[in-house]
């Protein structure tokens, strides 16, 4: 009998970084689970909880509930193999590099978008709470080394400013890092995570 599908995730809140195992009863993308708002909390097990940007102060606990509304970024570090009968819909889309700014982070990533919509049209019609992003670099606004992740869900409510990026990724964040594009909920659900 299947006990579910376990992903390893990092959840960034305004003050904490929680890393642990996130188990879903049926296979779906993490962005789909977050956008379905199945619970007010994200339930993690085998959890490390640390102050944001101070991982050396981590505390280990067996189980923790992270408030869904406080999650700013959810990075997928590892994911299980999908079942053989899982076939996501393949919608026509493009990737667009975009730079996002929140109060805590500058995030440069590739965002999926429909080829017939520009960035503003796509974001105006986006109903999802979390935007799936690929090839992500997270720059801490208050300093520190950037983090690189292959897949991240960014809370749309946390975005303060964003812009489309045309050049190469910056080596470091100073005052104006470049941006990456986000994907729509329906598009993200089809191929948000790897």
Coordinates of N, CA, C and O in Angstrom, one line a residue:
X1 N 0.8 -1.2 0.0 CA 0.0 0.0 0.0 C 0.9 1.2 0.0 O 1.9 1.3 0.7
X2 N 0.5 2.3 -0.8 CA 1.3 3.5 -0.9 C 1.0 4.4 0.3 O -0.1 4.7 0.6
X3 N 2.1 4.8 1.0 CA 2.0 5.7 2.1 C 2.1 7.2 1.7 O 2.1 8.1 2.5
X4 N 2.1 7.4 0.4 CA 2.1 8.8 -0.1 C 3.4 9.1 -0.8 O 4.3 8.2 -1.0
X5 N 3.6 10.3 -1.3 CA 4.8 10.7 -2.0 C 5.4 11.8 -1.2 O 4.8 12.9 -0.9
X6 N 6.7 11.6 -0.9 CA 7.4 12.5 0.0 C 8.4 13.4 -0.8 O 9.3 12.9 -1.5
X7 N 8.3 14.7 -0.6 CA 9.2 15.7 -1.2 C 10.0 16.3 0.0 O 9.6 16.4 1.1
X8 N 11.2 16.7 -0.3 CA 12.0 17.4 0.6 C 11.9 18.9 0.2 O 12.2 19.2 -0.9
X9 N 11.5 19.8 1.1 CA 11.3 21.2 0.8 C 11.9 22.1 1.8 O 12.2 21.7 3.0
X10 N 12.2 23.3 1.4 CA 12.6 24.4 2.3 C 11.5 25.4 2.2 O 11.0 25.8 1.1
X11 N 11.0 25.9 3.4 CA 10.0 26.9 3.4 C 10.6 28.2 4.1 O 11.1 28.1 5.2
X12 N 10.7 29.2 3.3 CA 11.2 30.5 3.8 C 10.0 31.3 4.3 O 9.1 31.6 3.5
X13 N 10.1 31.8 5.5 CA 9.1 32.7 6.1 C 9.8 34.1 6.3 O 11.0 34.1 6.1
X14 N 9.2 35.1 6.7 CA 9.9 36.4 6.9 C 11.0 36.2 8.0 O 12.0 37.0 7.9
X15 N 11.0 35.3 8.9 CA 12.0 35.2 9.9 C 12.6 33.8 10.0 O 13.7 33.7 10.7
X16 N 12.1 32.7 9.4 CA 12.6 31.4 9.6 C 12.8 30.7 8.3 O 12.2 31.0 7.3
X17 N 13.7 29.6 8.4 CA 13.9 28.7 7.3 C 13.6 27.3 7.9 O 14.2 26.9 8.8
X18 N 12.5 26.7 7.3 CA 12.1 25.3 7.8 C 12.4 24.3 6.6 O 11.9 24.5 5.5
X19 N 13.2 23.3 6.9 CA 13.5 22.3 5.9 C 13.0 20.9 6.5 O 13.3 20.6 7.6
X20 N 12.3 20.2 5.6 CA 11.8 18.9 6.1 C 11.1 18.1 5.0 O 11.1 18.5 3.8
X21 N 10.5 17.1 5.3 CA 9.8 16.2 4.4 C 8.3 16.6 4.3 O 7.6 16.7 5.4
X22 N 7.8 16.7 3.1 CA 6.4 17.1 2.9 C 5.8 15.9 2.1 O 6.1 15.7 1.0
X23 N 4.8 15.2 2.7 CA 4.2 14.0 2.1 C 2.8 14.3 1.6 O 2.0 14.9 2.4
X24 N 2.5 14.0 0.4 CA 1.2 14.2 -0.2 C 0.6 12.8 -0.4 O 1.3 11.9 -0.8
X25 N -0.7 12.6 -0.1 CA -1.3 11.3 -0.2 C -1.4 10.8 -1.7 O -1.4 9.6 -1.9
X26 N -1.5 11.7 -2.6 CA -1.5 11.4 -4.1 C -0.5 12.2 -4.8 O -0.2 13.3 -4.3
X27 N 0.1 11.7 -5.9 CA 1.1 12.5 -6.5 C 0.6 13.7 -7.2 O -0.4 13.7 -7.9
X28 N 1.2 14.8 -6.9 CA 0.9 16.1 -7.5 C 2.1 17.0 -7.4 O 3.0 16.7 -6.6
X29 N 2.1 18.0 -8.2 CA 3.2 19.0 -8.0 C 3.1 19.8 -6.7 O 1.9 20.0 -6.2
X30 N 4.2 20.2 -6.1 CA 4.1 20.9 -4.9 C 3.3 22.2 -5.1 O 2.5 22.7 -4.3
X31 N 3.5 22.9 -6.3 CA 2.8 24.1 -6.5 C 1.3 23.8 -6.6 O 0.5 24.7 -6.1
X32 N 0.9 22.7 -7.1 CA -0.6 22.3 -7.1 C -1.1 22.2 -5.7 O -2.2 22.7 -5.3
X33 N -0.3 21.5 -4.8 CA -0.8 21.3 -3.4 C -0.9 22.6 -2.7 O -1.8 22.9 -2.0
X34 N 0.1 23.5 -2.9 CA 0.1 24.8 -2.2 C -1.1 25.7 -2.7 O -1.8 26.3 -1.9
X35 N -1.3 25.7 -4.0 CA -2.4 26.5 -4.6 C -3.8 26.0 -4.3 O -4.8 26.7 -4.5
X36 N -3.9 24.7 -3.9 CA -5.2 24.1 -3.6 C -5.7 24.5 -2.2 O -6.8 24.2 -1.8
X37 N -4.8 25.0 -1.4 CA -5.1 25.5 0.0 C -5.8 24.4 0.8 O -6.8 24.6 1.4
X38 N -5.2 23.2 0.7 CA -5.9 22.0 1.4 C -5.9 22.2 2.9 O -6.8 21.6 3.6
X39 N -5.0 23.0 3.5 CA -4.9 23.2 4.9 C -4.4 24.6 5.2 O -3.7 25.2 4.3
X40 N -4.6 25.1 6.4 CA -4.0 26.4 6.8 C -2.6 26.2 7.1 O -1.8 27.2 7.2
X41 N -2.1 25.0 7.2 CA -0.7 24.7 7.6 C -0.1 23.7 6.6 O -0.8 22.9 6.0
X42 N 1.2 23.8 6.4 CA 2.0 22.9 5.6 C 2.6 22.0 6.7 O 3.4 22.4 7.5
X43 N 2.3 20.7 6.6 CA 2.8 19.7 7.6 C 4.1 19.1 7.2 O 4.2 18.5 6.1
X44 N 5.1 19.3 8.0 CA 6.5 18.7 7.7 C 6.9 17.8 8.8 O 6.5 17.9 9.9
X45 N 7.7 16.7 8.4 CA 8.3 15.9 9.4 C 9.8 15.8 9.2 O 10.3 16.2 8.1
X46 N 10.5 15.4 10.2 CA 12.0 15.4 10.2 C 12.4 16.8 9.8 O 13.1 17.0 8.8
X47 N 12.1 17.8 10.7 CA 12.2 19.2 10.3 C 13.4 19.9 11.0 O 13.7 19.6 12.2
X48 N 14.1 20.7 10.3 CA 15.1 21.6 10.8 C 14.5 23.0 10.7 O 14.0 23.5 9.7
X49 N 14.5 23.7 11.9 CA 13.9 25.1 11.9 C 15.1 26.0 12.4 O 15.7 25.8 13.4
X50 N 15.4 27.0 11.6 CA 16.5 28.0 11.9 C 16.0 29.4 11.6 O 15.2 29.6 10.8
X51 N 16.7 30.3 12.4 CA 16.4 31.7 12.0 C 16.9 32.0 10.5 O 17.8 31.4 10.1
X52 N 16.1 32.8 9.8 CA 16.5 33.0 8.4 C 17.9 33.5 8.3 O 18.3 34.4 9.1
X53 N 18.7 32.9 7.5 CA 20.1 33.2 7.2 C 21.0 32.9 8.4 O 22.2 33.4 8.4
X54 N 20.6 32.1 9.4 CA 21.4 31.6 10.4 C 21.3 30.1 10.6 O 20.8 29.7 11.7
X55 N 21.6 29.3 9.6 CA 21.4 27.9 9.7 C 22.1 27.2 10.8 O 21.7 26.1 11.3
X56 N 23.2 27.8 11.3 CA 23.9 27.2 12.4 C 23.1 27.1 13.7 O 23.5 26.4 14.6
X57 N 22.1 27.9 13.8 CA 21.2 27.9 15.0 C 20.0 27.0 14.8 O 19.0 27.2 15.5
X58 N 20.1 26.0 13.9 CA 18.9 25.2 13.6 C 18.6 24.3 14.8 O 19.4 23.8 15.6
X59 N 17.3 24.0 14.9 CA 16.7 23.1 15.9 C 16.0 22.0 15.2 O 15.3 22.3 14.2
X60 N 16.2 20.7 15.6 CA 15.6 19.6 14.9 C 14.3 19.2 15.7 O 14.4 19.1 16.9
X61 N 13.2 19.0 15.0 CA 12.0 18.4 15.6 C 11.4 17.4 14.7 O 11.7 17.4 13.5
X62 N 10.6 16.5 15.3 CA 10.0 15.4 14.5 C 9.0 15.9 13.6 O 8.8 15.4 12.4
X63 N 8.1 16.8 14.0 CA 7.0 17.3 13.2 C 6.7 18.8 13.5 O 6.9 19.2 14.6
X64 N 6.4 19.5 12.4 CA 6.1 20.9 12.6 C 5.0 21.3 11.6 O 5.0 20.8 10.5
X65 N 4.2 22.3 12.0 CA 3.2 22.9 11.1 C 3.7 24.3 10.7 O 3.9 25.1 11.6
X66 N 3.8 24.6 9.4 CA 4.2 25.9 9.0 C 3.0 26.6 8.5 O 2.3 26.1 7.6
X67 N 2.7 27.8 9.0 CA 1.5 28.5 8.5 C 1.6 28.8 7.0 O 2.5 29.4 6.6
X68 N 0.6 28.4 6.3 CA 0.6 28.5 4.8 C 0.7 30.0 4.5 O 1.4 30.4 3.5
X69 N 0.0 30.9 5.2 CA 0.0 32.3 4.9 C 1.3 33.0 5.2 O 1.6 34.1 4.7
X70 N 2.2 32.4 5.9 CA 3.6 33.0 6.2 C 4.6 32.5 5.2 O 5.7 33.0 5.3
X71 N 4.3 31.5 4.4 CA 5.3 30.9 3.5 C 5.5 32.0 2.4 O 4.6 32.3 1.7
X72 N 6.8 32.4 2.2 CA 7.1 33.3 1.1 C 7.7 32.6 -0.1 O 7.3 32.9 -1.2
X73 N 8.6 31.7 0.2 CA 9.2 30.8 -0.9 C 9.1 29.4 -0.4 O 9.4 29.1 0.8
X74 N 8.8 28.5 -1.3 CA 8.9 27.1 -1.0 C 9.8 26.4 -2.1 O 9.4 26.4 -3.3
X75 N 11.0 26.0 -1.7 CA 11.9 25.4 -2.6 C 11.8 23.9 -2.5 O 11.8 23.3 -1.4
X76 N 11.8 23.2 -3.7 CA 11.7 21.8 -3.7 C 13.2 21.3 -3.9 O 13.8 21.6 -4.9
X77 N 13.7 20.6 -2.9 CA 15.1 20.1 -2.9 C 15.2 18.7 -3.5 O 16.2 18.3 -4.1
X78 N 14.1 17.9 -3.2 CA 14.1 16.5 -3.8 C 12.7 16.1 -3.9 O 11.8 16.5 -3.1
X79 N 12.4 15.3 -4.9 CA 11.0 14.9 -5.1 C 11.0 13.4 -5.6 O 11.9 12.9 -6.1
X80 N 9.9 12.7 -5.2 CA 9.8 11.3 -5.6 C 9.5 11.1 -7.1 O 9.1 12.1 -7.8
X81 N 9.7 9.9 -7.6 CA 9.3 9.6 -9.0 C 7.8 9.6 -9.1 O 7.1 9.1 -8.2
X82 N 7.3 10.2 -10.1 CA 5.8 10.2 -10.3 C 5.4 8.7 -10.6 O 6.2 7.9 -11.1
X83 N 4.1 8.4 -10.3 CA 3.6 7.1 -10.6 C 3.6 6.9 -12.1 O 3.5 7.9 -12.9
X84 N 3.6 5.7 -12.6 CA 3.6 5.4 -14.1 C 2.4 6.0 -14.8 O 2.4 6.3 -16.0
X85 N 1.2 6.1 -14.1 CA 0.0 6.6 -14.7 C -0.1 8.1 -14.6 O -1.1 8.7 -15.0
X86 N 0.9 8.8 -14.1 CA 0.8 10.3 -14.0 C 1.3 10.9 -15.4 O 2.4 10.7 -15.8
X87 N 0.4 11.7 -16.0 CA 0.7 12.3 -17.3 C 0.2 13.8 -17.2 O -1.0 14.0 -17.4
X88 N 1.0 14.7 -16.9 CA 0.6 16.1 -16.8 C 0.2 16.6 -18.2 O 0.7 16.2 -19.2
X89 N -0.7 17.6 -18.2 CA -1.1 18.2 -19.5 C 0.1 19.0 -20.0 O 0.8 19.7 -19.3
X90 N 0.3 19.0 -21.3 CA 1.4 19.8 -21.9 C 0.8 21.0 -22.7 O 0.3 20.9 -23.8
X91 N 0.8 22.1 -22.0 CA 0.3 23.3 -22.6 C 1.4 24.1 -23.3 O 2.6 24.0 -22.8
X92 N 1.2 24.8 -24.4 CA 2.2 25.6 -25.0 C 2.6 26.7 -24.1 O 1.8 27.5 -23.6
X93 N 3.9 26.8 -23.8 CA 4.4 27.9 -22.9 C 5.9 28.2 -23.3 O 6.6 27.4 -23.8
X94 N 6.3 29.3 -22.8 CA 7.7 29.8 -23.0 C 8.2 30.1 -21.6 O 7.4 30.3 -20.6
X95 N 9.5 30.2 -21.5 CA 10.1 30.7 -20.2 C 10.6 32.1 -20.4 O 11.0 32.4 -21.5
X96 N 10.4 32.9 -19.4 CA 10.9 34.3 -19.5 C 11.6 34.6 -18.2 O 11.1 34.3 -17.1
X97 N 12.9 35.1 -18.3 CA 13.6 35.5 -17.1 C 13.0 36.7 -16.5 O 12.7 37.7 -17.2
X98 N 12.8 36.7 -15.1 CA 12.1 37.8 -14.4 C 12.9 38.0 -13.1 O 13.4 37.1 -12.5
X99 N 12.9 39.2 -12.6 CA 13.4 39.6 -11.3 C 12.3 40.0 -10.4 O 11.4 40.8 -10.8
X100 N 12.2 39.4 -9.3 CA 11.1 39.7 -8.3 C 11.8 40.3 -7.0 O 12.8 39.8 -6.6
X101 N 11.1 41.2 -6.4 CA 11.5 41.8 -5.2 C 10.4 41.6 -4.1 O 9.3 41.9 -4.4
X102 N 10.8 41.1 -3.0 CA 9.9 41.0 -1.8 C 10.6 41.8 -0.7 O 11.7 42.3 -0.9
X103 N 10.1 41.9 0.5 CA 10.7 42.6 1.6 C 12.0 41.9 2.0 O 12.9 42.6 2.5
X104 N 12.1 40.6 1.8 CA 13.2 39.8 2.3 C 14.2 39.4 1.3 O 15.3 39.2 1.5
X105 N 13.7 39.3 0.0 CA 14.5 38.7 -1.0 C 14.4 39.4 -2.4 O 13.4 40.0 -2.7
X106 N 15.5 39.3 -3.2 CA 15.4 39.6 -4.6 C 15.5 38.2 -5.2 O 16.4 37.4 -4.8
X107 N 14.7 37.8 -6.1 CA 14.6 36.5 -6.7 C 14.7 36.6 -8.2 O 13.8 37.2 -8.9
X108 N 15.7 36.0 -8.8 CA 15.9 35.9 -10.3 C 15.6 34.5 -10.7 O 16.1 33.6 -10.1
X109 N 14.6 34.4 -11.7 CA 14.2 33.0 -12.0 C 13.6 33.0 -13.4 O 13.4 34.1 -14.0
X110 N 13.3 31.8 -13.9 CA 12.6 31.7 -15.2 C 11.2 31.3 -14.8 O 10.9 30.5 -14.0
X111 N 10.3 32.1 -15.5 CA 8.9 31.9 -15.2 C 8.2 31.4 -16.5 O 8.6 31.8 -17.6
X112 N 7.3 30.5 -16.4 CA 6.6 30.0 -17.5 C 5.4 30.9 -17.9 O 4.7 31.4 -17.0
X113 N 5.2 31.2 -19.2 CA 4.1 32.0 -19.6 C 3.6 31.5 -21.0 O 4.4 30.9 -21.7
X114 N 2.4 31.8 -21.2 CA 1.8 31.4 -22.6 C 2.4 32.3 -23.6 O 2.6 33.5 -23.4
X115 N 2.7 31.8 -24.8 CA 3.4 32.6 -25.8 C 2.5 33.7 -26.4 O 3.0 34.7 -26.9
X116 N 1.2 33.6 -26.2 CA 0.3 34.6 -26.7 C 0.0 35.8 -25.7 O -0.8 36.7 -26.0
X117 N 0.6 35.7 -24.5 CA 0.4 36.8 -23.5 C 1.7 37.4 -23.2 O 2.7 36.8 -23.1
X118 N 1.6 38.7 -22.9 CA 2.8 39.4 -22.4 C 2.8 39.2 -20.9 O 1.8 38.7 -20.3
X119 N 3.9 39.6 -20.2 CA 4.0 39.4 -18.8 C 2.9 40.1 -18.0 O 2.3 39.4 -17.1
X120 N 2.5 41.3 -18.3 CA 1.5 42.0 -17.5 C 0.1 41.3 -17.7 O -0.6 41.1 -16.7
X121 N -0.2 40.9 -18.9 CA -1.5 40.2 -19.1 C -1.5 38.9 -18.4 O -2.5 38.5 -17.8
X122 N -0.4 38.1 -18.4 CA -0.4 36.9 -17.7 C -0.5 37.1 -16.2 O -1.3 36.4 -15.5
X123 N 0.2 38.0 -15.6 CA 0.1 38.2 -14.2 C -1.2 38.8 -13.7 O -1.8 38.5 -12.7
X124 N -1.9 39.6 -14.6 CA -3.2 40.1 -14.3 C -4.2 39.1 -14.2 O -5.2 39.2 -13.4
X125 N -4.1 38.0 -15.0 CA -5.1 36.9 -14.9 C -4.7 35.8 -14.0 O -5.4 34.8 -14.0
X126 N -3.6 35.9 -13.3 CA -3.1 34.8 -12.5 C -3.9 34.7 -11.2 O -3.9 35.6 -10.4
X127 N -4.5 33.5 -10.9 CA -5.3 33.3 -9.8 C -4.6 32.6 -8.7 O -5.0 32.6 -7.5
X128 N -3.5 31.9 -9.0 CA -2.7 31.1 -8.0 C -2.1 32.0 -7.0 O -1.6 33.1 -7.2
X129 N -2.0 31.4 -5.8 CA -1.3 32.1 -4.7 C 0.2 32.0 -4.8 O 1.0 32.9 -4.3
X130 N 0.7 30.9 -5.3 CA 2.1 30.6 -5.5 C 2.5 30.4 -6.9 O 1.8 29.7 -7.7
X131 N 3.5 31.1 -7.3 CA 4.0 31.1 -8.7 C 5.2 30.2 -8.8 O 6.2 30.4 -8.2
X132 N 5.1 29.1 -9.7 CA 6.2 28.2 -9.8 C 7.3 28.9 -10.7 O 7.1 29.4 -11.7
X133 N 8.6 28.7 -10.2 CA 9.7 29.3 -10.9 C 10.8 28.2 -11.1 O 11.0 27.4 -10.2
X134 N 11.6 28.3 -12.1 CA 12.7 27.4 -12.4 C 14.0 28.2 -12.4 O 14.0 29.4 -12.7
X135 N 15.1 27.5 -12.2 CA 16.5 28.0 -12.3 C 16.6 29.3 -11.5 O 16.8 30.4 -12.0
X136 N 16.4 29.2 -10.2 CA 16.1 30.3 -9.3 C 17.4 30.7 -8.5 O 18.1 29.8 -8.0
X137 N 17.7 32.0 -8.4 CA 18.7 32.5 -7.5 C 18.0 33.5 -6.5 O 17.3 34.4 -6.9
X138 N 18.2 33.2 -5.2 CA 17.6 34.0 -4.2 C 18.7 34.8 -3.5 O 19.7 34.3 -3.0
X139 N 18.5 36.2 -3.6 CA 19.4 37.1 -3.0 C 18.8 37.7 -1.8 O 17.8 38.3 -1.8
X140 N 19.5 37.5 -0.6 CA 18.9 38.1 0.6 C 19.1 39.6 0.6 O 20.1 40.1 0.3
X141 N 18.0 40.3 0.8 CA 18.0 41.8 0.7 C 19.0 42.4 1.7 O 19.6 43.4 1.5
X142 N 19.1 41.8 2.9 CA 19.9 42.3 4.0 C 21.4 41.8 3.9 O 22.1 41.9 4.9
X143 N 21.7 41.2 2.8 CA 23.1 40.7 2.7 C 23.2 39.2 2.9 O 22.3 38.6 3.4
X144 N 24.3 38.7 2.5 CA 24.6 37.2 2.6 C 24.7 36.6 1.2 O 24.4 37.2 0.2
X145 N 25.2 35.4 1.2 CA 25.4 34.7 -0.1 C 24.1 34.3 -0.7 O 23.1 33.9 -0.1
X146 N 24.1 34.5 -2.1 CA 22.8 34.0 -2.8 C 22.7 32.5 -2.7 O 23.7 31.8 -2.6
X147 N 21.4 32.1 -2.8 CA 21.1 30.6 -2.9 C 20.6 30.3 -4.3 O 19.9 31.1 -4.9
X148 N 21.0 29.1 -4.8 CA 20.6 28.7 -6.1 C 19.7 27.4 -5.9 O 20.1 26.5 -5.2
X149 N 18.5 27.4 -6.5 CA 17.6 26.3 -6.4 C 17.0 26.1 -7.8 O 16.8 27.0 -8.6
X150 N 16.7 24.8 -8.1 CA 16.2 24.5 -9.4 C 14.7 24.8 -9.5 O 14.2 25.2 -10.6
X151 N 13.9 24.7 -8.4 CA 12.5 24.9 -8.5 C 12.1 25.6 -7.2 O 12.4 25.1 -6.1
X152 N 11.3 26.7 -7.3 CA 10.8 27.4 -6.1 C 9.3 27.9 -6.4 O 9.0 28.2 -7.6
X153 N 8.5 27.8 -5.4 CA 7.2 28.5 -5.5 C 7.2 29.8 -4.7 O 7.6 29.8 -3.6
X154 N 6.9 30.9 -5.4 CA 7.0 32.2 -4.8 C 5.6 32.7 -4.5 O 4.7 32.7 -5.4
X155 N 5.4 33.1 -3.2 CA 4.1 33.7 -2.8 C 3.8 35.0 -3.6 O 4.5 35.9 -3.4
X156 N 2.7 35.0 -4.4 CA 2.4 36.2 -5.2 C 2.1 37.4 -4.3 O 2.5 38.5 -4.6
X157 N 1.5 37.2 -3.1 CA 1.2 38.3 -2.2 C 2.4 39.0 -1.7 O 2.3 40.1 -1.3
X158 N 3.6 38.3 -1.7 CA 4.8 38.9 -1.2 C 5.6 39.8 -2.2 O 6.4 40.6 -1.8
X159 N 5.2 39.7 -3.5 CA 5.9 40.5 -4.5 C 5.6 41.9 -4.4 O 4.4 42.4 -4.4
X160 N 6.7 42.7 -4.3 CA 6.5 44.2 -4.3 C 6.8 44.8 -5.7 O 6.1 45.8 -6.1
X161 N 7.8 44.3 -6.3 CA 8.2 44.8 -7.7 C 8.7 43.7 -8.5 O 9.3 42.7 -7.9
X162 N 8.5 43.7 -9.8 CA 9.1 42.7 -10.7 C 9.3 43.3 -12.0 O 8.7 44.3 -12.4
X163 N 10.3 42.8 -12.8 CA 10.5 43.2 -14.1 C 11.1 42.1 -14.9 O 11.7 41.2 -14.4
X164 N 11.0 42.2 -16.2 CA 11.5 41.2 -17.1 C 13.0 41.4 -17.3 O 13.4 42.6 -17.4
X165 N 13.8 40.4 -17.4 CA 15.2 40.5 -17.5 C 15.6 40.0 -18.9 O 15.1 39.0 -19.4
X166 N 16.5 40.7 -19.5 CA 17.0 40.3 -20.9 C 18.4 39.9 -20.9 O 18.8 39.2 -21.8
X167 N 19.2 40.3 -19.9 CA 20.6 39.9 -19.9 C 20.9 38.7 -19.1 O 20.1 38.1 -18.5
X168 N 22.2 38.4 -18.9 CA 22.7 37.2 -18.1 C 22.4 37.5 -16.7 O 22.3 38.6 -16.2
X169 N 22.4 36.4 -15.9 CA 22.2 36.5 -14.4 C 23.4 37.2 -13.8 O 24.5 37.0 -14.2
X170 N 23.1 38.0 -12.8 CA 24.2 38.7 -12.1 C 25.1 37.7 -11.3 O 24.5 36.7 -10.8
X171 N 26.3 38.0 -11.1 CA 27.2 37.2 -10.2 C 26.8 37.4 -8.8 O 27.0 36.5 -8.0
X172 N 26.4 38.5 -8.4 CA 26.1 38.9 -7.0 C 25.0 39.9 -7.0 O 24.8 40.6 -8.0
X173 N 24.3 40.0 -5.9 CA 23.3 41.1 -5.7 C 23.9 42.3 -5.1 O 24.5 42.2 -4.1
X174 N 23.6 43.4 -5.7 CA 24.1 44.7 -5.1 C 22.8 45.5 -4.9 O 22.1 45.3 -3.9
X175 N 22.5 46.5 -5.8 CA 21.3 47.2 -5.6 C 20.2 47.0 -6.6 O 19.1 47.2 -6.4
X176 N 20.6 46.5 -7.8 CA 19.6 46.2 -8.8 C 19.8 44.9 -9.5 O 20.3 44.8 -10.6
X177 N 19.4 43.8 -8.9 CA 19.5 42.5 -9.5 C 18.5 42.3 -10.6 O 17.4 42.9 -10.6
X178 N 18.8 41.4 -11.6 CA 17.9 41.2 -12.7 C 16.7 40.3 -12.3 O 16.8 39.6 -11.3
X179 N 15.7 40.2 -13.1 CA 14.5 39.5 -12.7 C 14.1 38.3 -13.7 O 14.5 38.4 -14.8
X180 N 13.3 37.4 -13.2 CA 12.9 36.2 -14.0 C 11.4 36.2 -14.0 O 10.7 36.8 -13.2
X181 N 10.8 35.4 -14.9 CA 9.3 35.4 -15.1 C 8.7 34.3 -14.3 O 9.2 33.3 -14.0
X182 N 7.4 34.5 -14.1 CA 6.6 33.5 -13.3 C 5.6 32.8 -14.2 O 5.3 33.3 -15.3
X183 N 5.0 31.7 -13.8 CA 4.1 30.9 -14.6 C 2.7 31.1 -14.0 O 2.5 31.2 -12.8
X184 N 1.7 30.9 -14.8 CA 0.3 31.0 -14.3 C 0.0 29.7 -13.6 O 0.6 28.7 -13.7
X185 N -1.1 29.7 -12.8 CA -1.4 28.6 -12.0 C -1.7 27.4 -12.8 O -1.3 26.3 -12.6
X186 N -2.6 27.6 -13.8 CA -2.9 26.4 -14.6 C -1.7 25.9 -15.4 O -1.6 24.7 -15.5
X187 N -0.9 26.8 -15.8 CA 0.3 26.4 -16.6 C 1.3 25.8 -15.6 O 2.0 24.8 -15.9
X188 N 1.4 26.3 -14.4 CA 2.4 25.9 -13.4 C 2.0 24.5 -12.9 O 2.9 23.7 -12.6
X189 N 0.7 24.2 -12.8 CA 0.3 22.9 -12.3 C 0.7 21.8 -13.3 O 0.9 20.7 -12.9
X190 N 0.9 22.1 -14.6 CA 1.2 21.1 -15.5 C 2.6 20.7 -15.6 O 3.0 19.6 -15.7
X191 N 3.5 21.7 -15.3 CA 4.9 21.4 -15.3 C 5.7 22.4 -14.4 O 6.7 22.9 -14.9
X192 N 5.2 22.5 -13.2 CA 5.9 23.4 -12.3 C 7.2 22.9 -11.8 O 8.2 23.5 -11.8
X193 N 7.1 21.6 -11.3 CA 8.3 21.0 -10.7 C 8.9 20.0 -11.6 O 8.3 19.6 -12.6
X194 N 10.1 19.7 -11.3 CA 10.8 18.7 -12.2 C 10.2 17.3 -12.0 O 9.7 17.0 -11.0

